[in-house]
Coordinates of C-alpha atoms in Angstrom, one line a residue:
M161 CA -2.9 -6.3 -35.6
L162 CA -1.1 -3.1 -35.1
T163 CA 2.3 -4.9 -35.4
R164 CA 1.8 -5.0 -39.2
E165 CA 1.8 -1.2 -39.3
L166 CA 5.1 -0.8 -37.5
P167 CA 8.2 0.0 -39.5
T168 CA 10.2 -2.9 -40.9
R169 CA 13.1 -2.4 -38.6
F170 CA 10.9 -3.0 -35.5
L171 CA 9.4 -6.3 -36.6
P172 CA 12.4 -8.6 -35.8
L173 CA 12.7 -7.1 -32.3
V174 CA 8.9 -7.6 -31.7
R175 CA 9.1 -11.3 -32.7
L176 CA 12.3 -11.8 -30.7
A177 CA 10.7 -10.4 -27.5
M178 CA 7.4 -12.2 -28.0
D179 CA 8.9 -15.6 -28.9
C180 CA 12.1 -15.8 -26.8
V181 CA 10.7 -16.3 -23.3
D182 CA 13.5 -18.7 -22.5
C183 CA 15.7 -15.7 -21.5
V184 CA 13.0 -14.1 -19.3
V185 CA 12.6 -14.6 -15.6
D186 CA 9.8 -13.6 -13.2
I187 CA 11.1 -12.0 -10.0
T188 CA 9.0 -11.3 -6.9
T189 CA 10.7 -9.1 -4.4
S190 CA 10.3 -6.0 -2.3
L191 CA 13.3 -4.3 -3.9
T192 CA 13.0 -1.4 -6.3
E193 CA 13.8 -1.6 -10.0
Q194 CA 17.2 0.1 -9.5
Q195 CA 18.1 -2.4 -6.8
V196 CA 17.1 -5.3 -8.9
R197 CA 19.1 -4.0 -11.8
S198 CA 22.2 -3.5 -9.6
L199 CA 21.8 -7.0 -8.2
L200 CA 21.5 -8.7 -11.6
V201 CA 23.9 -6.6 -13.6
D202 CA 26.8 -9.0 -12.8
L203 CA 25.0 -12.0 -14.1
G204 CA 24.9 -11.0 -17.7
A205 CA 23.6 -8.4 -20.2
I206 CA 20.0 -7.3 -19.3
A207 CA 17.8 -6.5 -22.3
G208 CA 14.9 -5.1 -20.3
I209 CA 13.1 -4.9 -16.9
Y210 CA 9.3 -4.7 -16.8
L211 CA 7.3 -4.0 -13.6
W212 CA 4.0 -5.7 -14.2
R213 CA 2.3 -6.0 -10.8
T214 CA 2.6 -4.8 -7.2
D215 CA 1.0 -6.8 -4.3
K216 CA -0.7 -5.3 -1.3
D217 CA 2.3 -6.2 0.8
S218 CA 4.5 -3.9 -1.4
R219 CA 6.1 -6.8 -3.2
H220 CA 6.9 -6.1 -6.8
H221 CA 6.8 -8.5 -9.8
F222 CA 9.4 -7.8 -12.5
F223 CA 9.9 -9.4 -15.9
V224 CA 13.7 -9.4 -16.5
Q225 CA 14.9 -10.3 -20.0
F226 CA 18.5 -11.4 -20.5
N227 CA 20.5 -11.9 -23.7
D228 CA 21.6 -15.6 -23.0
L229 CA 20.3 -18.6 -21.1
K230 CA 23.4 -18.7 -18.8
S231 CA 22.3 -15.5 -17.2
V232 CA 18.8 -17.0 -16.6
T233 CA 20.4 -20.0 -14.9
N234 CA 22.5 -17.7 -12.7
A235 CA 19.5 -15.6 -11.8
C236 CA 17.4 -18.6 -10.8
A237 CA 20.3 -19.6 -8.5
L238 CA 19.8 -16.4 -6.5
S239 CA 16.3 -17.5 -5.2
S240 CA 15.9 -16.7 -1.5
P241 CA 13.0 -15.9 0.9
H242 CA 13.3 -12.2 -0.1
L243 CA 14.0 -12.8 -3.8
D244 CA 11.8 -15.3 -5.7
V245 CA 13.1 -16.0 -9.2
H246 CA 11.2 -18.3 -11.7
S247 CA 11.8 -18.9 -15.4
L248 CA 9.0 -18.4 -17.8
V249 CA 9.6 -21.7 -19.7
A250 CA 7.4 -23.7 -17.3
E251 CA 4.8 -21.0 -16.7
S252 CA 2.7 -20.5 -19.8
D253 CA 0.2 -18.1 -18.4
V254 CA 2.9 -15.8 -17.1
A255 CA 4.7 -16.1 -20.5
D256 CA 1.5 -15.0 -22.2
R257 CA 1.3 -12.0 -19.9
F258 CA 4.9 -11.1 -20.8
R259 CA 4.1 -11.3 -24.5
S260 CA 1.0 -9.1 -24.1
I261 CA 3.2 -6.5 -22.3
V262 CA 5.7 -6.5 -25.1
Q263 CA 3.0 -6.4 -27.7
G264 CA 1.3 -3.5 -26.0
T265 CA 4.7 -1.7 -25.9
C266 CA 5.3 -2.2 -29.6
E267 CA 1.7 -1.1 -30.5
A268 CA 2.2 2.4 -28.9
P269 CA 1.2 5.0 -31.5
L270 CA 4.3 7.0 -31.2
A271 CA 6.5 4.0 -32.0
L272 CA 5.5 4.6 -35.7
E273 CA 7.8 7.6 -35.7
D274 CA 11.5 7.8 -34.8
P275 CA 11.6 8.7 -31.1
L276 CA 15.2 9.7 -31.3
H277 CA 14.4 12.8 -33.3
T278 CA 11.8 14.2 -31.0
S279 CA 12.5 17.9 -30.5
T280 CA 12.8 19.5 -27.1
S281 CA 10.3 22.2 -27.9
N282 CA 7.3 19.9 -28.1
S283 CA 8.4 17.2 -25.6
S284 CA 6.0 18.5 -22.8
V285 CA 3.0 18.5 -25.2
D286 CA 0.7 15.5 -25.1
P287 CA 2.3 13.0 -27.4
L288 CA -1.0 12.0 -28.9
E289 CA -1.9 15.5 -30.0
A290 CA 1.5 16.9 -30.8
E291 CA 2.0 18.4 -34.3
P292 CA 4.8 20.4 -36.0
L293 CA 4.9 24.0 -35.0
G294 CA 4.8 25.1 -38.6
S295 CA 1.7 23.3 -39.7
S296 CA -1.5 25.1 -39.5
K297 CA -3.8 22.2 -40.2
R298 CA -3.9 18.6 -39.2
K299 CA -5.5 15.6 -40.9
R300 CA -8.5 14.4 -39.0
T301 CA -8.2 10.9 -40.4
R302 CA -4.7 10.5 -39.1
R303 CA -5.7 11.9 -35.7
A304 CA -8.7 9.5 -35.5
G305 CA -6.5 6.6 -36.5
V306 CA -4.0 7.5 -33.8
R307 CA -6.7 7.6 -31.2
L308 CA -8.1 4.3 -32.4
R309 CA -4.7 2.7 -32.2
L310 CA -4.2 4.3 -28.7
R311 CA -7.4 2.7 -27.4
Q312 CA -6.4 -0.7 -28.8
A313 CA -2.9 -0.4 -27.3
M314 CA -4.2 0.7 -23.9
N315 CA -6.9 -2.1 -23.9
T316 CA -4.1 -4.7 -24.0
D317 CA -2.9 -3.6 -20.6
L318 CA -6.2 -3.1 -18.7
D319 CA -6.0 -6.7 -17.4
F320 CA -3.1 -5.8 -15.2
D321 CA -3.6 -4.3 -11.8
K322 CA -0.5 -2.2 -11.8
A323 CA 1.9 -1.7 -14.7
A324 CA 5.3 -0.2 -15.0
L325 CA 5.5 3.6 -15.4
P326 CA 7.9 4.9 -18.0
P327 CA 10.4 7.4 -16.7
G328 CA 10.1 11.0 -17.9
P329 CA 11.6 11.8 -21.3
P330 CA 15.0 13.5 -21.3
A331 CA 13.6 16.1 -23.6
L332 CA 11.2 17.3 -20.9
D333 CA 14.0 17.5 -18.3
S334 CA 16.2 19.5 -20.7
A335 CA 13.3 21.9 -21.4
L336 CA 12.6 22.5 -17.8
K337 CA 16.3 23.1 -17.1
S338 CA 16.6 25.5 -20.0
R339 CA 13.6 27.4 -18.7
N340 CA 14.0 27.4 -15.0
G341 CA 17.7 26.5 -14.5
S342 CA 16.9 23.2 -12.8
S343 CA 14.9 20.1 -13.2
I344 CA 11.6 20.0 -11.4
A345 CA 10.2 16.5 -10.8
F346 CA 7.0 15.7 -9.1
P347 CA 6.4 12.1 -8.0
V348 CA 3.2 10.5 -9.2
T349 CA 1.8 7.2 -7.9
P350 CA 1.2 4.4 -10.5
A351 CA -2.4 4.0 -9.2
D352 CA -3.2 7.6 -10.2
L353 CA -2.1 7.1 -13.8
I354 CA -3.8 3.8 -14.3
L355 CA -7.0 4.9 -12.8
T356 CA -7.0 8.0 -15.0
S357 CA -6.3 6.1 -18.2
R358 CA -9.3 3.8 -17.4
L359 CA -11.8 6.5 -16.5
R360 CA -11.1 9.1 -19.1
S361 CA -13.0 8.9 -22.3
S362 CA -13.4 11.0 -25.5
V363 CA -16.7 12.4 -24.2
D364 CA -15.1 14.4 -21.3
K365 CA -12.0 15.5 -23.1
E366 CA -13.0 19.1 -22.7
N367 CA -12.6 18.8 -18.9
Y368 CA -8.9 18.3 -19.3
P369 CA -7.1 21.4 -20.7
Q370 CA -4.6 20.7 -23.5
Q371 CA -1.1 22.0 -23.2
S372 CA 0.3 24.4 -25.8
G373 CA 3.2 23.4 -28.0
H374 CA 4.8 26.9 -27.9
I375 CA 6.6 26.5 -24.5
A376 CA 9.1 29.3 -25.1
S377 CA 6.4 31.9 -25.7
S378 CA 4.9 31.8 -22.2
P379 CA 6.3 31.5 -18.7
L380 CA 6.7 27.9 -17.7
P381 CA 4.2 27.1 -15.0
V382 CA 4.4 24.2 -12.5
P383 CA 4.7 21.2 -14.9
A384 CA 1.4 19.3 -14.9
V385 CA 1.4 15.5 -14.8
S386 CA 0.2 13.8 -17.9
T387 CA -2.8 11.6 -17.1
R388 CA -2.3 9.3 -20.1
R389 CA -1.0 5.8 -19.4
L390 CA 1.2 4.2 -22.0
P391 CA 2.4 0.6 -22.1
A392 CA 6.0 -0.3 -21.1
P393 CA 8.5 1.5 -23.5
L394 CA 10.5 -0.1 -26.3
M395 CA 14.1 1.0 -26.5
I396 CA 16.3 0.0 -29.4
S397 CA 20.0 -0.3 -28.5
G398 CA 22.2 -2.7 -30.4
G399 CA 19.4 -4.8 -31.7
Q400 CA 18.1 -5.7 -28.1
L401 CA 15.1 -4.8 -26.2
S402 CA 15.7 -2.4 -23.3
C403 CA 13.6 -0.4 -20.9
N404 CA 16.4 1.7 -19.4
G405 CA 14.7 4.8 -20.8
S406 CA 11.5 5.7 -22.5
T407 CA 11.5 6.7 -26.2
I408 CA 7.8 7.7 -26.0
P409 CA 7.5 11.2 -24.5
S410 CA 4.6 10.8 -22.1
G411 CA 4.9 14.2 -20.5
L412 CA 5.7 12.8 -17.1
P413 CA 8.6 14.3 -15.1
N414 CA 11.1 11.8 -13.6
L415 CA 10.1 10.4 -10.2
Q416 CA 12.8 11.7 -7.9
S417 CA 12.9 10.9 -4.2
T418 CA 16.5 11.8 -3.4
L419 CA 17.7 15.4 -3.3
V420 CA 21.5 15.9 -3.8
L421 CA 22.8 19.0 -2.0
S422 CA 26.3 20.4 -1.9
L423 CA 27.8 21.6 1.4
C424 CA 31.4 22.7 1.8
G425 CA 32.4 20.8 -1.3
E426 CA 30.7 17.6 -0.2
S427 CA 27.6 16.1 -1.8
I428 CA 24.8 15.2 0.5
S429 CA 21.9 12.9 -0.5
Y430 CA 18.7 13.7 1.3
D431 CA 15.8 11.2 1.1
L432 CA 12.6 13.3 0.6
N433 CA 10.5 10.4 1.9
T434 CA 11.9 11.1 5.4
L435 CA 10.8 14.8 5.5
D436 CA 9.6 16.0 8.9
D437 CA 6.2 17.6 9.3
N438 CA 8.0 20.7 10.5
P439 CA 9.8 22.2 7.4
E440 CA 12.2 24.3 9.5
A441 CA 15.0 21.8 9.2
I442 CA 14.8 21.4 5.4
I443 CA 14.5 25.1 4.9
N444 CA 17.6 25.7 7.0
L445 CA 19.4 23.0 5.0
L446 CA 18.4 24.4 1.6
T447 CA 19.4 27.9 2.7
T448 CA 22.7 26.8 4.0
T449 CA 23.6 24.9 0.8
G450 CA 22.5 27.8 -1.4
S451 CA 20.2 25.5 -3.4
D452 CA 18.6 26.6 -6.6
R453 CA 14.9 27.2 -7.0
G454 CA 14.4 23.8 -8.6
K455 CA 15.3 22.0 -5.3
W456 CA 13.1 24.3 -3.3
M457 CA 10.2 23.5 -5.7
I458 CA 10.9 19.8 -5.4
V459 CA 10.7 19.9 -1.6
G460 CA 7.5 22.0 -1.7
A461 CA 5.9 19.6 -4.2
F462 CA 6.8 16.6 -2.0
Y463 CA 5.1 18.3 1.0
R464 CA 2.1 19.2 -1.3
R465 CA 1.9 15.6 -2.4
K466 CA 2.0 14.3 1.2
G467 CA -0.9 16.6 2.1
K468 CA 1.2 18.9 4.2
V469 CA -0.1 22.0 2.6
A470 CA 1.1 24.4 5.3
A471 CA 4.6 23.0 5.1
A472 CA 4.7 23.3 1.3
A473 CA 3.5 27.0 1.6
A474 CA 6.2 27.6 4.2
V475 CA 8.9 26.2 1.9
I476 CA 7.9 28.2 -1.1
S477 CA 7.5 31.4 1.0
A478 CA 11.0 30.9 2.4
M479 CA 12.2 30.4 -1.2
I480 CA 10.6 33.7 -2.4
N481 CA 11.0 36.0 0.6
G482 CA 14.0 34.3 2.4
I483 CA 14.2 33.6 6.1
V484 CA 15.3 36.0 8.8
L485 CA 17.8 34.4 11.2
P486 CA 19.8 35.9 14.0
Q487 CA 23.4 36.8 13.0
T488 CA 24.9 35.0 16.0
S489 CA 22.6 31.9 16.1
W490 CA 23.4 30.3 12.8
R491 CA 26.0 30.8 10.0
I492 CA 27.2 28.8 7.0
P493 CA 29.5 26.1 8.4
G494 CA 33.2 26.8 7.8
T495 CA 32.6 30.5 7.0
D496 CA 31.5 33.7 8.6
Q497 CA 28.8 34.4 6.1
T498 CA 25.1 34.4 6.8
P499 CA 22.6 32.6 4.6
P500 CA 21.5 34.8 1.6
I501 CA 17.9 35.4 0.7
V502 CA 17.1 32.9 -2.0
M503 CA 15.3 34.7 -4.8
K504 CA 16.9 38.1 -4.3
S505 CA 20.4 36.7 -4.2
H506 CA 19.8 35.3 -7.7
G507 CA 18.3 38.5 -9.0
M508 CA 14.9 37.0 -9.8
A509 CA 12.1 39.2 -11.0
D510 CA 8.4 38.7 -10.1
K511 CA 7.6 37.5 -13.7
D512 CA 10.1 34.7 -13.3
M513 CA 8.4 33.5 -10.1
S514 CA 5.1 32.5 -11.7
P515 CA 5.4 28.7 -10.8
A516 CA 6.1 29.5 -7.2
F517 CA 3.3 32.0 -7.1
L518 CA 0.9 29.5 -8.6
M519 CA 1.9 26.8 -6.1
L520 CA 1.4 29.3 -3.2
A521 CA -2.0 30.1 -4.6
T522 CA -3.0 26.4 -4.7
C523 CA -1.7 25.9 -1.2
E524 CA -3.5 28.9 0.1
T525 CA -6.7 27.8 -1.6
E526 CA -6.4 24.4 0.0
L527 CA -5.8 25.9 3.4
G528 CA -8.8 28.1 2.9
R529 CA -11.0 25.1 2.2
Q530 CA -9.6 23.3 5.3
A531 CA -10.3 26.3 7.5
R532 CA -14.0 26.4 6.6
S533 CA -16.6 25.4 9.2
R534 CA -18.3 22.0 9.2
G535 CA -21.2 23.5 7.4
G536 CA -19.0 24.8 4.6
E537 CA -19.3 28.4 5.7
E538 CA -16.4 30.8 5.3
T539 CA -14.5 31.8 8.5
I540 CA -12.0 34.6 9.2
E541 CA -9.1 32.2 8.7
S542 CA -10.4 30.8 5.4
T543 CA -11.2 34.2 4.1
A544 CA -7.6 35.3 4.9
H545 CA -6.2 32.3 3.0
L546 CA -8.4 32.9 0.0
E547 CA -7.4 36.6 -0.1
Q548 CA -3.8 35.5 0.0
A549 CA -4.4 33.0 -2.9
R550 CA -6.1 35.8 -4.9
F551 CA -3.0 38.0 -4.2
W552 CA -0.6 35.4 -5.6
L553 CA -2.9 34.8 -8.6
Q554 CA -3.0 38.5 -9.3
N555 CA 0.8 38.6 -9.2
V556 CA 0.8 36.0 -12.1
Y557 CA -2.2 37.1 -14.2
G558 CA -2.7 40.7 -13.2
S559 CA -5.3 42.4 -11.0
G560 CA -7.5 43.6 -13.9
T561 CA -6.9 47.3 -13.1
S562 CA -5.1 48.0 -16.4
G563 CA -7.9 46.5 -18.4
Q564 CA -10.5 48.6 -16.5
R565 CA -8.5 51.8 -17.1
L566 CA -8.2 50.9 -20.8
E567 CA -11.9 50.3 -21.1
A568 CA -12.6 53.6 -19.4
A569 CA -10.2 55.4 -21.7
V570 CA -11.8 53.9 -24.8
L571 CA -15.3 54.9 -23.5
R572 CA -14.2 58.5 -22.9
S573 CA -12.6 58.7 -26.3
S574 CA -15.6 57.3 -28.0
Q575 CA -17.9 59.6 -26.1
G576 CA -15.7 62.6 -27.1
K577 CA -16.0 61.7 -30.7
G578 CA -19.8 61.3 -30.5
G579 CA -19.7 57.5 -30.9
T580 CA -21.9 55.1 -29.0
R581 CA -20.8 51.9 -27.3
N582 CA -23.1 48.9 -27.4
G583 CA -21.4 46.8 -24.7
P584 CA -18.1 46.2 -22.8
L585 CA -14.9 45.5 -24.5
P586 CA -14.4 41.8 -25.3
G587 CA -11.3 40.1 -23.8
S588 CA -10.7 42.6 -21.0
G589 CA -8.0 41.8 -18.5
A590 CA -10.4 41.1 -15.7
Q591 CA -12.3 38.6 -17.8
L592 CA -9.1 36.9 -18.9
A593 CA -8.0 36.7 -15.3
E594 CA -11.3 35.3 -14.2
Q595 CA -11.2 32.7 -17.0
R596 CA -7.7 31.7 -15.9
I597 CA -8.8 31.4 -12.3
L598 CA -11.8 29.4 -13.2
R599 CA -9.6 27.2 -15.4
D600 CA -7.2 26.7 -12.5
L601 CA -10.1 25.8 -10.2
Q602 CA -11.4 23.4 -12.8
Q603 CA -7.9 21.7 -12.9
N604 CA -7.9 21.5 -9.1
D605 CA -11.4 20.0 -9.1
A606 CA -10.2 17.5 -11.8
S607 CA -7.2 16.6 -9.7
E608 CA -9.4 16.2 -6.6
L609 CA -11.8 14.1 -8.6
L610 CA -9.0 11.8 -9.7
A611 CA -7.7 11.6 -6.1
L612 CA -11.3 10.7 -5.0
R613 CA -11.5 8.1 -7.7
V614 CA -8.1 6.6 -6.6
D615 CA -9.4 6.5 -3.0
K616 CA -12.6 4.9 -4.2
R617 CA -10.7 2.2 -6.0
R618 CA -8.5 1.7 -3.0
L619 CA -11.6 1.4 -0.7
E620 CA -13.2 -1.0 -3.2
D621 CA -10.1 -3.2 -3.0
Q622 CA -10.2 -3.0 0.8
Y623 CA -13.9 -3.8 0.7
S624 CA -13.3 -6.9 -1.4
H625 CA -10.5 -7.9 0.9
E626 CA -12.7 -7.3 4.0
R627 CA -15.5 -9.3 2.3
V628 CA -13.1 -12.3 1.8
Q629 CA -12.0 -12.0 5.4
R630 CA -15.6 -11.8 6.6
R631 CA -16.5 -15.0 4.6
K632 CA -13.5 -16.7 6.1
L633 CA -14.5 -15.6 9.6
E634 CA -18.1 -16.8 9.0
A635 CA -16.9 -20.2 7.9
S636 CA -14.7 -20.3 11.0
V637 CA -17.8 -19.4 13.1
Q638 CA -19.8 -22.2 11.5
D639 CA -17.1 -24.7 12.2
L640 CA -17.0 -23.5 15.8
K641 CA -20.7 -23.9 16.1
K642 CA -20.5 -27.4 14.8
E643 CA -17.7 -28.2 17.3
L644 CA -19.9 -26.6 20.0
M645 CA -22.8 -28.9 19.1
K646 CA -20.5 -31.9 19.2
S647 CA -19.1 -30.8 22.5
R648 CA -22.6 -30.4 23.9
Q649 CA -23.6 -33.9 22.7
L650 CA -20.4 -35.3 24.3
E651 CA -21.3 -33.4 27.5
S652 CA -24.8 -34.9 27.6
S653 CA -23.5 -38.4 27.0
A654 CA -20.9 -37.9 29.7
L655 CA -23.5 -36.6 32.1
E656 CA -25.6 -39.8 31.4
Q657 CA -22.6 -41.9 32.1
V658 CA -22.0 -40.1 35.3
R659 CA -25.6 -40.6 36.4
A660 CA -25.4 -44.3 35.6
E661 CA -22.1 -44.6 37.5
V662 CA -23.7 -42.7 40.5
E663 CA -26.6 -45.1 40.5
A664 CA -24.3 -48.1 40.3
R665 CA -22.2 -46.8 43.0
R666 CA -25.2 -46.3 45.3
G667 CA -26.4 -49.9 44.6
A668 CA -23.0 -51.2 45.4
E669 CA -22.8 -49.2 48.6
E670 CA -26.2 -50.6 49.7
R671 CA -25.1 -54.2 48.9
A672 CA -21.8 -53.6 50.7
K673 CA -23.8 -52.3 53.8
K674 CA -26.0 -55.4 53.8
E675 CA -23.0 -57.7 53.5
R676 CA -21.3 -55.9 56.3
D677 CA -24.4 -56.2 58.6
M678 CA -24.7 -59.9 57.7
R679 CA -21.0 -60.4 58.5
L680 CA -21.3 -58.7 61.8
R681 CA -24.4 -60.8 62.7
L682 CA -22.6 -64.0 61.8
E683 CA -19.5 -63.0 63.7
A684 CA -21.6 -62.4 66.8
E685 CA -23.4 -65.8 66.4
W686 CA -20.1 -67.4 65.9
D687 CA -18.7 -65.9 69.1
R688 CA -21.7 -67.1 71.1
M689 CA -21.4 -70.6 69.8
R690 CA -17.6 -70.7 70.4
E691 CA -18.2 -69.4 74.0
K692 CA -20.8 -72.1 74.6
E693 CA -18.6 -74.8 73.2
E694 CA -15.7 -73.6 75.3
K695 CA -17.9 -73.7 78.4
N696 CA -19.1 -77.3 77.6
Q697 CA -15.6 -78.4 77.0
S698 CA -14.5 -77.0 80.4
D699 CA -17.4 -79.0 82.1
V700 CA -16.3 -82.2 80.4
E701 CA -12.7 -81.6 81.5
V702 CA -13.9 -81.2 85.1
I703 CA -15.9 -84.5 84.8
F704 CA -13.0 -86.3 83.3
K705 CA -10.7 -85.0 86.0
D706 CA -13.1 -86.2 88.7
L707 CA -13.3 -89.6 87.1
A708 CA -9.6 -89.8 86.8
A709 CA -9.2 -89.0 90.5
I710 CA -11.8 -91.7 91.4
F711 CA -10.2 -94.3 89.3
Q712 CA -6.9 -93.4 90.8
R713 CA -8.2 -93.9 94.3
A714 CA -9.9 -97.1 93.3
A715 CA -6.8 -98.4 91.9
N716 CA -5.1 -97.6 95.2
G717 CA -7.7 -99.7 97.0
D718 CA -9.9 -97.1 98.4
P719 CA -13.4 -98.7 98.7
A720 CA -15.0 -95.3 99.4
S721 CA -14.2 -94.1 96.1
V722 CA -15.8 -97.1 94.5
S723 CA -18.9 -96.9 96.7
N724 CA -19.3 -93.3 95.6
L725 CA -19.5 -94.4 92.1
L726 CA -22.3 -96.9 92.8
P727 CA -25.9 -95.7 92.8
R728 CA -27.4 -95.2 96.2
R729 CA -30.6 -97.0 97.1
T730 CA -33.4 -95.0 98.5
S731 CA -36.0 -96.0 101.1
S732 CA -38.8 -96.0 98.6
H733 CA -37.2 -98.9 96.9
R734 CA -37.2 -101.1 99.9
P735 CA -39.8 -104.0 100.1

């Protein structure tokens, strides 16, 4: 393992960080690293904070290492819906991931040297290819070994989707300040760096220009972002592990999203993430506060990063040429002074404005590409932007006129002396300018390729997410189809039951009708019989009444009534 090659003073710290996971917690939150640190600073001494993953919902996963177990207990007590805190004691897989991060940190090639003695002059050079300025030759075996150890160290972190980005080294910031008078920081997304470290190989290293170690001998251009991804840094402070600052100069400027301005003796913090698409407000603010060129370049870089190329060009143009404002419409608050012209007020020469000219050239080039027709043909607007980009590049690298005049003078002198010339002078100014322009275009193409690769990776992630969602929806559709079939079966059975009930109801209605007809017929027959019986009963009553009257008269001695009761003899019965 590479840990055996580390200096002896690093080995106890490596074993301490890899074995002592009792003092490490895993935090899931949407807060930033600074906010997490300010939230946990009162719980105890923090040895290090490592960002090891970022979810799609912008929730970050941090490994926070404390110096004692009491701080871990206090941190676990802070768990809430917005802050999820877990100890690594019961989570072996997460603990192994933490050990791999610490191991990858300690296996960084530059940890073999003392990072505290890194000079300012070579801090912006690629740390893997930096060498002392006085040496004229490098050992190939040492360089090959460093590259091999770099690949091994970087392969330990390829399992993570997103890892922590080390902040820019202080040496780079001091170099930028000493050269430009201010610190210029350009924000870089973690996905860009991770994707670059995975895709770059030793075969295409010629496509990525190397930076020169002699920074002071040439004008400082716009600082390029290092595309190498190093593991989380290892800081040595009092025998504890810390990630407050990086000891490995990665060539990255600090990520800065807040701009501090001074107005009337008061400090103003301006969040660059809230910049408007119209740069007029920020230009007025920068001019009012008399900001230095570093802050102007930061604002322009933020606009350039957001894709607002026209706004970035407007900011840089206002920085170079100043803005023309009515004397009565706007003045510096609290005074009667008008805003000064930025560069001229500082006495800047054209040769000191090379970074601004280069940024304007890239912005104009991008605007020219955007102004082309759909078929890729040049238009009047795109041609104007490209001519403007050429103008700014000529201000930096020269127009080539001096080289042509020198070549003509040499030809005339050689012809006057009778000499002959076999070909053009090598290394003329026009050729050098053309080479630099092509190199800049190659760098732009490389950056665009990296951006396209980042977009490709993002689209692939979205594709996998959409595929999972599609499978879930297909499963839901299958469940709905099954439920539909069951519903149809239930509907068929219900219809059969309804038909049976209708038939039964019809039969019952027919039977009820028959019973009703029979009842009516019986009722009519019963009425006739009752009427007949009542009639017979009335006849009997009349007879009994007549008999009663006869018996009454007979009882009273009326012989006529008795004779009436006796049968009468007819003449046919006489002898």
